[in-house]
Short mmCIF file of N, CA and C in Angstrom, two decimals:
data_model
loop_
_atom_site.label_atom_id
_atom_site.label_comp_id
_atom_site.label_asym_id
_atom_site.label_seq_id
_atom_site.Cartn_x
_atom_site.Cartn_y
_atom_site.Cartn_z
N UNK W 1 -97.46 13.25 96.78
CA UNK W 1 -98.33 13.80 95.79
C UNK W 1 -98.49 15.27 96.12
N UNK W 2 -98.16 15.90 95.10
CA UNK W 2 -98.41 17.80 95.07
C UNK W 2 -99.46 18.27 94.81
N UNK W 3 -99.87 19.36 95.52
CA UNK W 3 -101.43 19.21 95.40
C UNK W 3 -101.42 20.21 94.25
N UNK W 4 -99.76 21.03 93.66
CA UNK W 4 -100.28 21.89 92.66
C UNK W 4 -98.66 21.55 91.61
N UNK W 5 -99.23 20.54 91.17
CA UNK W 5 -98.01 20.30 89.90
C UNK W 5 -97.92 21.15 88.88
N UNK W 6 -97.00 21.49 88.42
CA UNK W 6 -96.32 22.48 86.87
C UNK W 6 -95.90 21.02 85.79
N UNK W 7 -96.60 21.79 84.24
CA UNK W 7 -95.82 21.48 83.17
C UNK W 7 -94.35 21.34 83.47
N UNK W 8 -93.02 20.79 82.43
CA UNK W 8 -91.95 21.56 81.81
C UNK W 8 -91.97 22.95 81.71
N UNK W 9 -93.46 23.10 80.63
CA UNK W 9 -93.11 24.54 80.14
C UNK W 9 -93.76 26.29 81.42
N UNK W 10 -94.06 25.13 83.03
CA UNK W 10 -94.56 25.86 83.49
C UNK W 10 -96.09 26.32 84.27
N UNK W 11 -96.87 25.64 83.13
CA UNK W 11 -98.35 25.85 83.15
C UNK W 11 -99.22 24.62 84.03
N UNK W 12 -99.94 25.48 85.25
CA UNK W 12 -100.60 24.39 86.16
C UNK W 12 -101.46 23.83 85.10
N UNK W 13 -101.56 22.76 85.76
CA UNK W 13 -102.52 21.53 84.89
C UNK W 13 -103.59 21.09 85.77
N UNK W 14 -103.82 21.92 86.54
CA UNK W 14 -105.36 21.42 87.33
C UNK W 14 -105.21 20.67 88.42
N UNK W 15 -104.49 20.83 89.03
CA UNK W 15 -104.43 20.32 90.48
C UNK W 15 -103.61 19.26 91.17
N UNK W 16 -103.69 18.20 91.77
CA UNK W 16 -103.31 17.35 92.17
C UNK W 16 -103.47 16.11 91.13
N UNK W 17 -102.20 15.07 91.02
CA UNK W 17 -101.95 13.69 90.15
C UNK W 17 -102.42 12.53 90.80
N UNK W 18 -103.43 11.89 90.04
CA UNK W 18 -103.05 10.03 90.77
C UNK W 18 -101.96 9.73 90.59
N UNK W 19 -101.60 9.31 91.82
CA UNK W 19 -99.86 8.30 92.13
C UNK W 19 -100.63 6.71 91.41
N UNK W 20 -99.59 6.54 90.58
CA UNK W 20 -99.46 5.29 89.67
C UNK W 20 -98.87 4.25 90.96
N UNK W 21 -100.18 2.98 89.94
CA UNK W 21 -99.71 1.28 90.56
C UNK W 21 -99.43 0.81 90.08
N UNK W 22 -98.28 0.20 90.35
CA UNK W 22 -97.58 -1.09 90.21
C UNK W 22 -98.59 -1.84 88.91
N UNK W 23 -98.18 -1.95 87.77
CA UNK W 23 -99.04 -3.17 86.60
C UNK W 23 -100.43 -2.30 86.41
N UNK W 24 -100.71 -1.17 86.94
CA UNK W 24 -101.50 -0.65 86.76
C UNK W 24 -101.58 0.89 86.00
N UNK W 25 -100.52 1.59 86.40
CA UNK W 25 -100.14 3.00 86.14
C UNK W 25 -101.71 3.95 86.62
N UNK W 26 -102.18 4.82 86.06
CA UNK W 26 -103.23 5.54 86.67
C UNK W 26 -104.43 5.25 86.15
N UNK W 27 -104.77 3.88 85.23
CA UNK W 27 -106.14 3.29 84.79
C UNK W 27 -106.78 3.09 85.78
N UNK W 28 -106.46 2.95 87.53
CA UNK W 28 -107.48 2.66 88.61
C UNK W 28 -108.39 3.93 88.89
N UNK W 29 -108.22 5.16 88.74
CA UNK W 29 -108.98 6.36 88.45
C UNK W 29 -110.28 5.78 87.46
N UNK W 30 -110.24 5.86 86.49
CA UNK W 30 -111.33 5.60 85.85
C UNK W 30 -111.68 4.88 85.01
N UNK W 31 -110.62 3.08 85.58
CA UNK W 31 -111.11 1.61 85.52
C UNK W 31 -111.14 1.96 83.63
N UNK W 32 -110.38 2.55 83.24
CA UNK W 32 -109.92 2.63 81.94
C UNK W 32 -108.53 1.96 81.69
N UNK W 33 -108.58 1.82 80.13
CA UNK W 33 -107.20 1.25 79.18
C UNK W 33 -107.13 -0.04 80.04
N UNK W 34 -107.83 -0.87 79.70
CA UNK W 34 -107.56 -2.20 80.24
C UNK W 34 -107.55 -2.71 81.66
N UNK W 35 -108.39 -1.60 82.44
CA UNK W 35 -108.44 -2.36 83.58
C UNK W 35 -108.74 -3.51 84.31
N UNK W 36 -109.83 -3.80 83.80
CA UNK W 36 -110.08 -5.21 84.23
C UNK W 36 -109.38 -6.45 83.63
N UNK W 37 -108.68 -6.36 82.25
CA UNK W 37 -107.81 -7.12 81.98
C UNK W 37 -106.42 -7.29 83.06
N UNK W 38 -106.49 -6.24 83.10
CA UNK W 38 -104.56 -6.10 84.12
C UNK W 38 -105.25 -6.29 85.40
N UNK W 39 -106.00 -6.30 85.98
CA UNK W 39 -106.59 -7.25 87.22
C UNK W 39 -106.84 -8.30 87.38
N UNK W 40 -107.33 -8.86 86.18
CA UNK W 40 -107.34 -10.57 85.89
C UNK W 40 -106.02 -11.07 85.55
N UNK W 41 -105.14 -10.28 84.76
CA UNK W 41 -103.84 -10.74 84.70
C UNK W 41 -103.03 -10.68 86.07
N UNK W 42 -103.21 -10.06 86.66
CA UNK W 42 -102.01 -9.75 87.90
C UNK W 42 -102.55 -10.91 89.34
N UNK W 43 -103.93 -10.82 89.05
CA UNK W 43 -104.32 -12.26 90.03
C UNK W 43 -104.14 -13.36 89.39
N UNK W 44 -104.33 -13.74 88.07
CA UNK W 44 -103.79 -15.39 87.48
C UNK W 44 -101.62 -15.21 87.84
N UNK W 45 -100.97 -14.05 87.49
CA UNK W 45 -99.99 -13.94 87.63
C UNK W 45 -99.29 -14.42 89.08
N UNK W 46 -99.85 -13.67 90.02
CA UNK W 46 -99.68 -13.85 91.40
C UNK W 46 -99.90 -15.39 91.85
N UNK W 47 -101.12 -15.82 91.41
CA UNK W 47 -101.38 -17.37 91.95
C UNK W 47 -100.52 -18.17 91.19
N UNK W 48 -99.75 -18.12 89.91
CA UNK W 48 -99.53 -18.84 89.45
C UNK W 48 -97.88 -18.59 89.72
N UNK W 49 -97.23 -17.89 90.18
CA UNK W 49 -95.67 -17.37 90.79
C UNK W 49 -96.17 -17.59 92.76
N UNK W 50 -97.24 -17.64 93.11
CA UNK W 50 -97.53 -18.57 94.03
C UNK W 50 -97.22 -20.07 93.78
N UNK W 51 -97.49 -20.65 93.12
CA UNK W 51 -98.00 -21.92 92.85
C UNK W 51 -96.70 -22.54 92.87
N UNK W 52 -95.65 -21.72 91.98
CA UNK W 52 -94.80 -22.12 91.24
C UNK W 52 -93.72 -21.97 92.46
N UNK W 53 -93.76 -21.24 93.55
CA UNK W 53 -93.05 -21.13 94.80
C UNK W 53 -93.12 -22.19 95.87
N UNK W 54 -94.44 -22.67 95.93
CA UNK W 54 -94.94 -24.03 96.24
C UNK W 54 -94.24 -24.88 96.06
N UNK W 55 -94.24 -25.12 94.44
CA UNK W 55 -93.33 -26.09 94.11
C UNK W 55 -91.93 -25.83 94.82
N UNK W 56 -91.32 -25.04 94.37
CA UNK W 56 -90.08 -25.44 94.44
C UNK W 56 -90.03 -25.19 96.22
N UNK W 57 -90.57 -24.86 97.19
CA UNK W 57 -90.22 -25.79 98.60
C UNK W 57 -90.37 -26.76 98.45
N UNK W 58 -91.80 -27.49 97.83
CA UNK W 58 -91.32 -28.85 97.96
C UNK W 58 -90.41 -29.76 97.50
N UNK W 59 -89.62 -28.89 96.68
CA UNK W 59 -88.58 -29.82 96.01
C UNK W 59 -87.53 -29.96 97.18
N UNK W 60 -87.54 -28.50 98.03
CA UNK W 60 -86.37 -28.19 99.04
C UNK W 60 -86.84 -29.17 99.95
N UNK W 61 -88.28 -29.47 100.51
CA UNK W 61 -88.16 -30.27 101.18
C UNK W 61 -88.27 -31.72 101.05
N UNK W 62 -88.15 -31.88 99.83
CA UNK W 62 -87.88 -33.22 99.45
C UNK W 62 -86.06 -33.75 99.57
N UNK W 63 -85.65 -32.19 99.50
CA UNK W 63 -83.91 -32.92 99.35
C UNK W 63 -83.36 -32.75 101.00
N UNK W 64 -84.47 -32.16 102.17
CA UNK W 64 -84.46 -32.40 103.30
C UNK W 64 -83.96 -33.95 103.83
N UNK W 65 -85.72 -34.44 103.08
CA UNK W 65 -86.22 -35.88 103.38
C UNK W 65 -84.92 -36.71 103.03
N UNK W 66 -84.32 -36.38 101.91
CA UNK W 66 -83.26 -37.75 101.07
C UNK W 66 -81.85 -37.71 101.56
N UNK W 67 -81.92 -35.88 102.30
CA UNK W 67 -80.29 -35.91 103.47
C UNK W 67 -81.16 -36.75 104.72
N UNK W 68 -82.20 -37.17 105.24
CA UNK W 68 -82.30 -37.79 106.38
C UNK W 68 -82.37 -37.04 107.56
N UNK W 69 -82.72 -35.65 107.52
CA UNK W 69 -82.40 -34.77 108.58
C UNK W 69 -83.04 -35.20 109.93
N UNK W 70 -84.10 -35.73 110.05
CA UNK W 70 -85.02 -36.14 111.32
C UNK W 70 -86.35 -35.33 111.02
N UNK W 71 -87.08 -35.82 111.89
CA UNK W 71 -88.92 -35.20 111.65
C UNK W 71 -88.29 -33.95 112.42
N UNK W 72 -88.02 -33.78 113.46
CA UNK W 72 -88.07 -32.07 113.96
C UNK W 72 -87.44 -31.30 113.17
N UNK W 73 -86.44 -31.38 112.71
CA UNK W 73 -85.96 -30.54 111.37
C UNK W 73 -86.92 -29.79 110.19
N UNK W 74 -87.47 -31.03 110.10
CA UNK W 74 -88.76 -31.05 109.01
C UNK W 74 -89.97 -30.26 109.32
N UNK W 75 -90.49 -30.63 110.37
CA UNK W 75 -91.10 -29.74 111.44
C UNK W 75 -90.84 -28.42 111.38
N UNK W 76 -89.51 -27.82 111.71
CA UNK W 76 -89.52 -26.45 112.26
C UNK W 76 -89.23 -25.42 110.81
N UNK W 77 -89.02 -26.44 109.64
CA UNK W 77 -88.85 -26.01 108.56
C UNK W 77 -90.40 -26.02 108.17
N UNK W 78 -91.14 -26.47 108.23
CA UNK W 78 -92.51 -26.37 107.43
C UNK W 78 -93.16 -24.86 108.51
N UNK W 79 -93.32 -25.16 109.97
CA UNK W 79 -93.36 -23.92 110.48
C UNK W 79 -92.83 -22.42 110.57
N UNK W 80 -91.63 -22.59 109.93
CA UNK W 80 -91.15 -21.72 109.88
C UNK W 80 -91.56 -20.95 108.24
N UNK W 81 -91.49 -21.70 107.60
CA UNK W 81 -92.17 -21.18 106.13
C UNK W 81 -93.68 -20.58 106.40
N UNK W 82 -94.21 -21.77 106.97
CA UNK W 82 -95.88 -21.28 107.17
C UNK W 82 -96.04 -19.91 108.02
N UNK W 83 -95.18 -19.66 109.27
CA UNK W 83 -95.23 -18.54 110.38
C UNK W 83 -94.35 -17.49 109.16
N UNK W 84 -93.66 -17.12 108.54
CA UNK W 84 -92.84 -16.46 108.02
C UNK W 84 -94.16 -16.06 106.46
N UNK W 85 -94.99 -16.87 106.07
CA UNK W 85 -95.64 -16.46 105.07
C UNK W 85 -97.01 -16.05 105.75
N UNK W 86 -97.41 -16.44 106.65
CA UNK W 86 -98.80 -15.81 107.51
C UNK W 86 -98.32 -14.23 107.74
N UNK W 87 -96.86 -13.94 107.83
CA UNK W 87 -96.27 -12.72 108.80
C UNK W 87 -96.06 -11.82 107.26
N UNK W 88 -95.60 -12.68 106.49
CA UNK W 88 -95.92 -11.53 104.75
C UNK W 88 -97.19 -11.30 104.29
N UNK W 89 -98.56 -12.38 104.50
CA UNK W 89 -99.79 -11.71 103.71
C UNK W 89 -100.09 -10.75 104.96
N UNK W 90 -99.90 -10.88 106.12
CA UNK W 90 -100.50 -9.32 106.96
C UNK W 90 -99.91 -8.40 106.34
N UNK W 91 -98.43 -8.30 106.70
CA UNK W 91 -97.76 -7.17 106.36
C UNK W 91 -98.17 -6.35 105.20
N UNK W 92 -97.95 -7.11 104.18
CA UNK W 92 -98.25 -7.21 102.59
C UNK W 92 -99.89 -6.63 102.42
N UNK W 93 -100.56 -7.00 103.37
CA UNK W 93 -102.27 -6.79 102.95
C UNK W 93 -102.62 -4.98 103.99
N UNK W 94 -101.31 -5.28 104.77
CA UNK W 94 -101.36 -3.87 105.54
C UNK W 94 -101.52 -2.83 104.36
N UNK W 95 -100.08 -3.43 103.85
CA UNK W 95 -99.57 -2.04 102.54
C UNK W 95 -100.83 -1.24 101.94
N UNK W 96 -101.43 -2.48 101.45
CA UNK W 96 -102.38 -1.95 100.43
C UNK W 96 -103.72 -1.43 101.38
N UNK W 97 -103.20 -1.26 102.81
CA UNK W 97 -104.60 -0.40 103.39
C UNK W 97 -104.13 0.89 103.74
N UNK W 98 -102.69 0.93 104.50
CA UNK W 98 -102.21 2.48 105.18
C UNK W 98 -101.40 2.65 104.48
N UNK W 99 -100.75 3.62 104.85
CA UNK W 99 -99.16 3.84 104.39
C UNK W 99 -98.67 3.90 105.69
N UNK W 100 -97.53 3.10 105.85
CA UNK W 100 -96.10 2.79 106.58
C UNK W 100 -95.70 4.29 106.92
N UNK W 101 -95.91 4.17 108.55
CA UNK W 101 -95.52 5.45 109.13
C UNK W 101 -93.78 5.51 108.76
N UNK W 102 -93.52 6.44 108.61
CA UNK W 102 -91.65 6.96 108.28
C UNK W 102 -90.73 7.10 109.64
N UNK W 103 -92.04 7.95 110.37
CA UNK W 103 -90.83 7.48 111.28
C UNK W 103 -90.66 6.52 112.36
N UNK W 104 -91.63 5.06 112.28
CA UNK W 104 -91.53 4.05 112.72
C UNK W 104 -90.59 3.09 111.72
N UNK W 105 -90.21 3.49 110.59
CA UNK W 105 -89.52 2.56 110.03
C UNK W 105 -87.74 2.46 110.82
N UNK W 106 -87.26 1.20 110.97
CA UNK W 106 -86.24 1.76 111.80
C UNK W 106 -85.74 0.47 111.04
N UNK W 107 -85.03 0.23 112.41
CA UNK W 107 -83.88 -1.71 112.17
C UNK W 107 -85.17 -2.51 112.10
N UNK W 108 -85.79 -2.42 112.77
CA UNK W 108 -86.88 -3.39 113.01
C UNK W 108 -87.67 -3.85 111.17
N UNK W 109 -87.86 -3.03 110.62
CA UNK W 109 -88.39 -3.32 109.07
C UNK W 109 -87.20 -3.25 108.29
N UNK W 110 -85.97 -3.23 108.51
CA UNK W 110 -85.15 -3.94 108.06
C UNK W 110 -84.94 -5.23 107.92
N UNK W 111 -85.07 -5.17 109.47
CA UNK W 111 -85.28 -7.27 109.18
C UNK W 111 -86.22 -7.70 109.09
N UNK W 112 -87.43 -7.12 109.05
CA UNK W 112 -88.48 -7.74 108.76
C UNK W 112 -88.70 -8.61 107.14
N UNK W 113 -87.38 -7.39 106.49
CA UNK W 113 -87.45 -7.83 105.01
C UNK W 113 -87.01 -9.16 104.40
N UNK W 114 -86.42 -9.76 105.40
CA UNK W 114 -86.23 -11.49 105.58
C UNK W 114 -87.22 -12.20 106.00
N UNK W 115 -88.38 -11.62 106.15
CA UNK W 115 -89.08 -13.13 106.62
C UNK W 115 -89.93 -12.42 105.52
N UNK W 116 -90.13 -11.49 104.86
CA UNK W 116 -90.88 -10.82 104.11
C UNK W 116 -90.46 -11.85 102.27
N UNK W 117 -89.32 -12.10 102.43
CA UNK W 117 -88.45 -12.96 101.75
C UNK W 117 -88.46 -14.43 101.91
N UNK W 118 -88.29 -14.68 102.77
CA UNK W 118 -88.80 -16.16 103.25
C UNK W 118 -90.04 -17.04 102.89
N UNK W 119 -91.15 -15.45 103.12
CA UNK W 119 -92.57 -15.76 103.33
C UNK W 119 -93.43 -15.44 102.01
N UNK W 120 -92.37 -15.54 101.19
CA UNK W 120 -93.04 -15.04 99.38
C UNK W 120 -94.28 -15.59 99.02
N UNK W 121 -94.33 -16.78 99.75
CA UNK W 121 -96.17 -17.37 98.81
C UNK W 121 -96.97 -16.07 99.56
N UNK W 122 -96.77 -16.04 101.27
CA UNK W 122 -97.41 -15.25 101.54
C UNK W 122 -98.42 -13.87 101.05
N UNK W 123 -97.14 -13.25 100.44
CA UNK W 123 -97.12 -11.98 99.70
C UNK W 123 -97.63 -12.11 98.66
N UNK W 124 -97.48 -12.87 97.71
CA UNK W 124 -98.29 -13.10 96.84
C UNK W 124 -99.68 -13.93 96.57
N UNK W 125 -99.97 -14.48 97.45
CA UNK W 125 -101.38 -15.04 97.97
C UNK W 125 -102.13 -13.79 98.08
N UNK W 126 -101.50 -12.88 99.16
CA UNK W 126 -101.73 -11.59 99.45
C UNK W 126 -102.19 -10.33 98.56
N UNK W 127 -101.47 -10.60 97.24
CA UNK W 127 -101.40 -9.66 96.03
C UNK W 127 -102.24 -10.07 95.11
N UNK W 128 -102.61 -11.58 95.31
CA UNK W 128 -104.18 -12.36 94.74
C UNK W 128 -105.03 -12.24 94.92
N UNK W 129 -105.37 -12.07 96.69
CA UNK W 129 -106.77 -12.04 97.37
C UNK W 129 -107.04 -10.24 97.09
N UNK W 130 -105.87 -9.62 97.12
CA UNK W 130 -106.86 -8.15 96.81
C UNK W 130 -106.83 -7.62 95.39
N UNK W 131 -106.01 -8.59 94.04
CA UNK W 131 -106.63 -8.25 92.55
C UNK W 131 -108.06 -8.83 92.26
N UNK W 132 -108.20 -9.83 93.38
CA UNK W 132 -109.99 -10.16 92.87
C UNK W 132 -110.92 -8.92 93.09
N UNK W 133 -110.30 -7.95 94.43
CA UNK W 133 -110.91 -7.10 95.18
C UNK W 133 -111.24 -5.60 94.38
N UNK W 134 -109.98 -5.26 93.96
CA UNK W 134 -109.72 -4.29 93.35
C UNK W 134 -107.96 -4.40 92.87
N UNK W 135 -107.96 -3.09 92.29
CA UNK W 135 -106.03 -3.11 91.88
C UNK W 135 -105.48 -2.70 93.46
N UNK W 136 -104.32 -3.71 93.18
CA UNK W 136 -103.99 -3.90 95.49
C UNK W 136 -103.67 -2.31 95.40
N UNK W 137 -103.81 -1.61 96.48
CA UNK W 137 -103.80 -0.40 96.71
C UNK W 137 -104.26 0.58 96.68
N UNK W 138 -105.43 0.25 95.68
CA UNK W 138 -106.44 1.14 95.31
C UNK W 138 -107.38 1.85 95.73
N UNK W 139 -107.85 1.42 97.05
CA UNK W 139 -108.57 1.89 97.72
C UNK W 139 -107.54 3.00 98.55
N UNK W 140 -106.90 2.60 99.40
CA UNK W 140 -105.82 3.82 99.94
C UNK W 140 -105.12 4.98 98.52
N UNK W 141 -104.83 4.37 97.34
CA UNK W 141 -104.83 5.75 96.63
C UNK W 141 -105.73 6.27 96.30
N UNK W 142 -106.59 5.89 96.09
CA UNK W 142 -108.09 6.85 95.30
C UNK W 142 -108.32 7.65 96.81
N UNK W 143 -108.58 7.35 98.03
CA UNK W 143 -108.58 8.08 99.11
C UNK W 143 -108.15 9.57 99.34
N UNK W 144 -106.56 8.92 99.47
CA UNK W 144 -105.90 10.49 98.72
C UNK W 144 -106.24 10.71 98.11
N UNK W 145 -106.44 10.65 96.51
CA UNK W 145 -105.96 11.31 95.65
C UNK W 145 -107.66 11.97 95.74
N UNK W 146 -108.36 11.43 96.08
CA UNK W 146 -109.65 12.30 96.38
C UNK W 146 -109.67 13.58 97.28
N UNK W 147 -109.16 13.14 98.40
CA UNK W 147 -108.73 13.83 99.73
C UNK W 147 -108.26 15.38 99.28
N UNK W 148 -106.72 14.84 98.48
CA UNK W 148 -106.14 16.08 97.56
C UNK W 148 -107.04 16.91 96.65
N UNK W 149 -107.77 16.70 95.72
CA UNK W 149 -108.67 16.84 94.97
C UNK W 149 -109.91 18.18 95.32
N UNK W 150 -109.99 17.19 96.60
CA UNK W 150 -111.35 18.09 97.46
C UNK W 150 -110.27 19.45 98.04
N UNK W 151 -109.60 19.39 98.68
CA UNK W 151 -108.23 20.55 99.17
C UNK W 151 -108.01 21.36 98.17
N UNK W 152 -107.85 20.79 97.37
CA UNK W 152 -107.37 21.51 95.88
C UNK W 152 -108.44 22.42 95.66
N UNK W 153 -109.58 21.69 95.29
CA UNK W 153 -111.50 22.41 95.30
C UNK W 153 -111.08 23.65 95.83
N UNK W 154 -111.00 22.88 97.11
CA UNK W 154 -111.78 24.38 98.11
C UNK W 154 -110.61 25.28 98.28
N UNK W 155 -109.53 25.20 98.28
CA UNK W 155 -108.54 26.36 97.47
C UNK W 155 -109.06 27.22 96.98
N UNK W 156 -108.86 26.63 95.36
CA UNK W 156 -109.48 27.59 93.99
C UNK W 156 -110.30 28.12 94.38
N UNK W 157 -111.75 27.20 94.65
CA UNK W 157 -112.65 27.90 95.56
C UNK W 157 -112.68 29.18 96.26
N UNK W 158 -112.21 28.95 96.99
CA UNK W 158 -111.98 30.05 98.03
C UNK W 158 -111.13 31.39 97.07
N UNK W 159 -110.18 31.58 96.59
CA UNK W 159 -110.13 32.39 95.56
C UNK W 159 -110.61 33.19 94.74
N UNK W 160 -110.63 34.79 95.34
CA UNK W 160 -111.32 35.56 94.33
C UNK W 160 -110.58 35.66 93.47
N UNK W 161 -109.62 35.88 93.30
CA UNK W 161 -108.52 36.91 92.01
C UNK W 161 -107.83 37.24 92.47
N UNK W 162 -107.20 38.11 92.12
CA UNK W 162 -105.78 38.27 92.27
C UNK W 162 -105.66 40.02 93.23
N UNK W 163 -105.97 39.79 94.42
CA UNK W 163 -106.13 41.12 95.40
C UNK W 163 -105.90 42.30 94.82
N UNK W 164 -104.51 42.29 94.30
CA UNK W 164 -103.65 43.60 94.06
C UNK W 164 -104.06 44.21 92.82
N UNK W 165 -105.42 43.47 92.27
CA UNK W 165 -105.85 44.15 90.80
C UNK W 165 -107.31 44.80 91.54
N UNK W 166 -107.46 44.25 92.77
CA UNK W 166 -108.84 44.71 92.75
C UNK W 166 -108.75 46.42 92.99
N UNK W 167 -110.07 46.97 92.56
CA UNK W 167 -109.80 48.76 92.92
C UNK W 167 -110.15 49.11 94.32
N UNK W 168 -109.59 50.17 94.31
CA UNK W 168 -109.81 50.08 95.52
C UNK W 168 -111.06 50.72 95.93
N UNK W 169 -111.78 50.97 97.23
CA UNK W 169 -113.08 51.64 97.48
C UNK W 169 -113.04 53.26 97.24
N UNK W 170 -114.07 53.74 96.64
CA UNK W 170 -114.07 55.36 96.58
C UNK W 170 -114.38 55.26 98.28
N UNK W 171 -113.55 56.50 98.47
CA UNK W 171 -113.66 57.01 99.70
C UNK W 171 -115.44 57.82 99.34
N UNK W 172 -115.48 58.07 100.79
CA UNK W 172 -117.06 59.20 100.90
C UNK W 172 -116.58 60.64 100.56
N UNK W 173 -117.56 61.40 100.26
CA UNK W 173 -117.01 63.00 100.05
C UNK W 173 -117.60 63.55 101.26
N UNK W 174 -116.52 64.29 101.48
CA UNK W 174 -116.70 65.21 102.92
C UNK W 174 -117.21 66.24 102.69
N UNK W 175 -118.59 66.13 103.57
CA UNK W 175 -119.23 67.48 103.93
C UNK W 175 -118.87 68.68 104.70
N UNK W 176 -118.89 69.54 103.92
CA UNK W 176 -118.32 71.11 104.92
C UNK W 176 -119.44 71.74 105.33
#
């Protein structure tokens, strides 16, 4: 986010932009154009592409049960879903508090993006519990975009004009 964006045609427009969310675009600023609708939609959405993820493991582990695999099979498959979706609503509930340092991202959140995949109810359980809360992220963007805002302030602020117009001081007249 720039704390001093230009038109096309050039002309500042007052400072720093809210960065747009996801199903939200920049209505979390001022809980306008349908906000609370697209918050009730995106948490019935989420639980219900939850729900519907539900299902279909259990279908997977129903065609477990009918190959005969053994209980530990079954076992390390239900744990492994459950440990792999506990490890997406952290991650996932992180997002929407910090932002993901850059230069800790390495191999390591590469593969993380498989259990991040694995662990989908997770993430979206995750993307449920904070549309009841607010729009997920919202609190870390309004932060910034406040943060920026206030910077921006005290800029302008601080700004007399434009130096090189000001006149300059009459000198004193010298006494002889």
């Amino acid at each position: 986010m720039s704390d001093e964006q230009t038109t096309p045609g050039g002309a500042e427009r007052g400072g720093p932009e809210p960065e747009e969310i996801r199903f939200f675009g920049t209505t979390w600023v001022h809980h306008d154009g349908g906000y609370g609708l697209r918050r009730a939609g995106v948490a019935v959405g989420s639980l219900a592409l939850a729900a519907a993820g539900a299902a279909v493991l259990r279908f997977a582990f129903q065609g477990l049960e009918v190959a005969d695999v053994g209980a530990f099979v079954g076992i390390l498959v239900v744990a492994g879903f459950a440990i792999c979706s506990a490890l997406a609503f952290r991650r996932t509930w992180d997002g929407f508090v910090r932002r993901p340092d850059p230069a800790a991202q390495s191999a390591a959140d590469k593969s993380a993006q498989s259990l991040m995949l694995i662990g989908f109810i997770g993430s979206l359980l995750a993307y449920f519990c904070r549309s009841l809360l607010e729009a997920p992220g919202e609190k870390l963007h309004r932060t910034e975009y406040e943060t920026a805002r206030e910077r921006y302030e005290r800029r302008r602020g601080a700004r007399t004009g434009n130096p090189a117009a000001r006149k300059p001081k009459p000198k004193g007249k010298k006494r002889t």
